[in-house]
Amino acid sequence: MPRRRKLAILALLMLLATASLSLYRLRPGISDAQTPISLEAMKRHVAVIAAEPHPVGSEANQRVRDYILAELRLLGLEPEIQAGDILSPRGVWVRVENIVCRIPSASPDGAAGL
């Protein structure tokens, strides 16, 4: 076998090994059983939110906002909406809203850590 071919095969094997290692390291370090929310639940939420385009100011965006607020309330949280006006790339003033939710600390001293 010619030397160039051997080097090409070696390079391909090294590339495959590196890609495999990279993908392996991207796996989460915990299982669904160790998290407060499951991967299946996350997929359901993404499916609902991504079901249709929801540009700022649209009725679809309001439906997504209402869905997120309802889900946060089901978790016993008290979400708030911060609203403001921005100038869109099209030169139109648009009302935007951010959903803010404070999650109480489980720490006795009230400190939070992420």
mmCIF file of C-alpha atoms in Angstrom:
data_model
loop_
_atom_site.group_PDB
_atom_site.id
_atom_site.type_symbol
_atom_site.label_atom_id
_atom_site.label_comp_id
_atom_site.label_asym_id
_atom_site.label_seq_id
_atom_site.Cartn_x
_atom_site.Cartn_y
_atom_site.Cartn_z
ATOM 1 C CA MET A 1 0.000 0.000 0.000
ATOM 2 C CA PRO A 2 1.428 3.426 -0.906
ATOM 3 C CA ARG A 3 2.573 5.690 1.901
ATOM 4 C CA ARG A 4 0.053 8.456 1.032
ATOM 5 C CA ARG A 5 -2.835 6.039 1.296
ATOM 6 C CA LYS A 6 -1.639 4.824 4.702
ATOM 7 C CA LEU A 7 -1.376 8.424 5.915
ATOM 8 C CA ALA A 8 -4.868 9.215 4.611
ATOM 9 C CA ILE A 9 -6.337 6.185 6.411
ATOM 10 C CA LEU A 10 -4.500 7.121 9.607
ATOM 11 C CA ALA A 11 -5.759 10.714 9.374
ATOM 12 C CA LEU A 12 -9.331 9.483 8.834
ATOM 13 C CA LEU A 13 -9.102 7.162 11.856
ATOM 14 C CA MET A 14 -7.759 9.996 14.007
ATOM 15 C CA LEU A 15 -10.573 12.254 12.824
ATOM 16 C CA LEU A 16 -13.196 9.613 13.664
ATOM 17 C CA ALA A 17 -11.653 9.023 17.101
ATOM 18 C CA THR A 18 -11.611 12.761 17.844
ATOM 19 C CA ALA A 19 -15.230 13.200 16.707
ATOM 20 C CA SER A 20 -16.348 10.206 18.795
ATOM 21 C CA LEU A 21 -14.593 11.525 21.884
ATOM 22 C CA SER A 22 -16.093 14.982 21.375
ATOM 23 C CA LEU A 23 -19.621 13.584 21.064
ATOM 24 C CA TYR A 24 -19.101 11.367 24.109
ATOM 25 C CA ARG A 25 -18.018 14.367 26.188
ATOM 26 C CA LEU A 26 -21.145 16.329 25.159
ATOM 27 C CA ARG A 27 -23.416 13.844 26.903
ATOM 28 C CA PRO A 28 -24.985 15.205 30.091
ATOM 29 C CA GLY A 29 -23.352 13.925 33.245
ATOM 30 C CA ILE A 30 -26.678 13.162 34.917
ATOM 31 C CA SER A 31 -29.666 11.048 34.011
ATOM 32 C CA ASP A 32 -33.310 12.099 33.655
ATOM 33 C CA ALA A 33 -33.993 10.490 37.028
ATOM 34 C CA GLN A 34 -31.563 12.928 38.690
ATOM 35 C CA THR A 35 -33.135 16.080 37.260
ATOM 36 C CA PRO A 36 -36.290 17.906 38.346
ATOM 37 C CA ILE A 37 -37.610 17.831 34.776
ATOM 38 C CA SER A 38 -37.356 15.124 32.174
ATOM 39 C CA LEU A 39 -36.009 15.275 28.669
ATOM 40 C CA GLU A 40 -39.431 14.154 27.423
ATOM 41 C CA ALA A 41 -41.081 17.114 29.150
ATOM 42 C CA MET A 42 -38.538 19.471 27.571
ATOM 43 C CA LYS A 43 -39.258 17.991 24.135
ATOM 44 C CA ARG A 44 -42.987 18.574 24.710
ATOM 45 C CA HIS A 45 -42.384 22.220 25.652
ATOM 46 C CA VAL A 46 -40.158 22.802 22.623
ATOM 47 C CA ALA A 47 -42.764 21.197 20.357
ATOM 48 C CA VAL A 48 -45.467 23.548 21.667
ATOM 49 C CA ILE A 49 -43.295 26.678 21.474
ATOM 50 C CA ALA A 50 -41.870 25.844 18.038
ATOM 51 C CA ALA A 51 -45.170 24.695 16.525
ATOM 52 C CA GLU A 52 -45.450 27.929 14.527
ATOM 53 C CA PRO A 53 -43.419 31.082 13.960
ATOM 54 C CA HIS A 54 -44.072 33.627 16.712
ATOM 55 C CA PRO A 55 -42.523 36.971 15.784
ATOM 56 C CA VAL A 56 -42.612 39.838 18.265
ATOM 57 C CA GLY A 57 -46.011 41.487 18.458
ATOM 58 C CA SER A 58 -47.910 38.625 16.814
ATOM 59 C CA GLU A 59 -50.851 36.667 18.224
ATOM 60 C CA ALA A 60 -48.684 33.550 18.024
ATOM 61 C CA ASN A 61 -46.125 35.261 20.261
ATOM 62 C CA GLN A 62 -48.871 36.047 22.779
ATOM 63 C CA ARG A 63 -49.919 32.374 22.768
ATOM 64 C CA VAL A 64 -46.332 31.298 23.462
ATOM 65 C CA ARG A 65 -46.083 33.874 26.269
ATOM 66 C CA ASP A 66 -49.335 32.607 27.798
ATOM 67 C CA TYR A 67 -48.153 28.991 27.543
ATOM 68 C CA ILE A 68 -44.854 29.777 29.315
ATOM 69 C CA LEU A 69 -46.624 31.761 32.033
ATOM 70 C CA ALA A 70 -49.115 28.931 32.615
ATOM 71 C CA GLU A 71 -46.359 26.312 32.821
ATOM 72 C CA LEU A 72 -44.369 28.399 35.318
ATOM 73 C CA ARG A 73 -47.480 28.874 37.447
ATOM 74 C CA LEU A 74 -48.096 25.108 37.393
ATOM 75 C CA LEU A 75 -44.651 24.768 38.979
ATOM 76 C CA GLY A 76 -45.803 27.039 41.803
ATOM 77 C CA LEU A 77 -43.764 30.009 40.621
ATOM 78 C CA GLU A 78 -44.867 33.613 40.272
ATOM 79 C CA PRO A 79 -43.697 34.860 36.870
ATOM 80 C CA GLU A 80 -43.698 38.558 36.063
ATOM 81 C CA ILE A 81 -43.641 40.354 32.745
ATOM 82 C CA GLN A 82 -41.209 43.172 32.006
ATOM 83 C CA ALA A 83 -42.403 45.186 29.015
ATOM 84 C CA GLY A 84 -40.747 47.807 26.877
ATOM 85 C CA ASP A 85 -40.755 49.286 23.399
ATOM 86 C CA ILE A 86 -38.031 48.739 20.813
ATOM 87 C CA LEU A 87 -37.404 49.888 17.275
ATOM 88 C CA SER A 88 -37.514 46.801 15.058
ATOM 89 C CA PRO A 89 -35.077 46.235 12.182
ATOM 90 C CA ARG A 90 -37.926 47.262 9.871
ATOM 91 C CA GLY A 91 -38.135 50.678 11.533
ATOM 92 C CA VAL A 92 -41.373 49.996 13.416
ATOM 93 C CA TRP A 93 -41.822 50.484 17.174
ATOM 94 C CA VAL A 94 -42.810 47.170 18.753
ATOM 95 C CA ARG A 95 -43.845 46.283 22.290
ATOM 96 C CA VAL A 96 -41.676 43.456 23.669
ATOM 97 C CA GLU A 97 -42.071 41.452 26.847
ATOM 98 C CA ASN A 98 -39.638 39.443 28.942
ATOM 99 C CA ILE A 99 -40.817 36.799 31.370
ATOM 100 C CA VAL A 100 -38.986 37.002 34.680
ATOM 101 C CA CYS A 101 -39.323 34.419 37.404
ATOM 102 C CA ARG A 102 -37.536 34.270 40.738
ATOM 103 C CA ILE A 103 -36.878 30.807 42.070
ATOM 104 C CA PRO A 104 -36.493 30.655 45.841
ATOM 105 C CA SER A 105 -33.148 29.416 47.106
ATOM 106 C CA ALA A 106 -32.996 25.989 48.722
ATOM 107 C CA SER A 107 -30.037 27.209 50.760
ATOM 108 C CA PRO A 108 -30.785 28.173 54.394
ATOM 109 C CA ASP A 109 -28.861 31.446 54.011
ATOM 110 C CA GLY A 110 -30.788 32.353 50.860
ATOM 111 C CA ALA A 111 -27.693 32.299 48.664
ATOM 112 C CA ALA A 112 -28.066 31.128 45.100
ATOM 113 C CA GLY A 113 -25.505 29.362 43.019
ATOM 114 C CA LEU A 114 -25.551 28.420 39.377
#
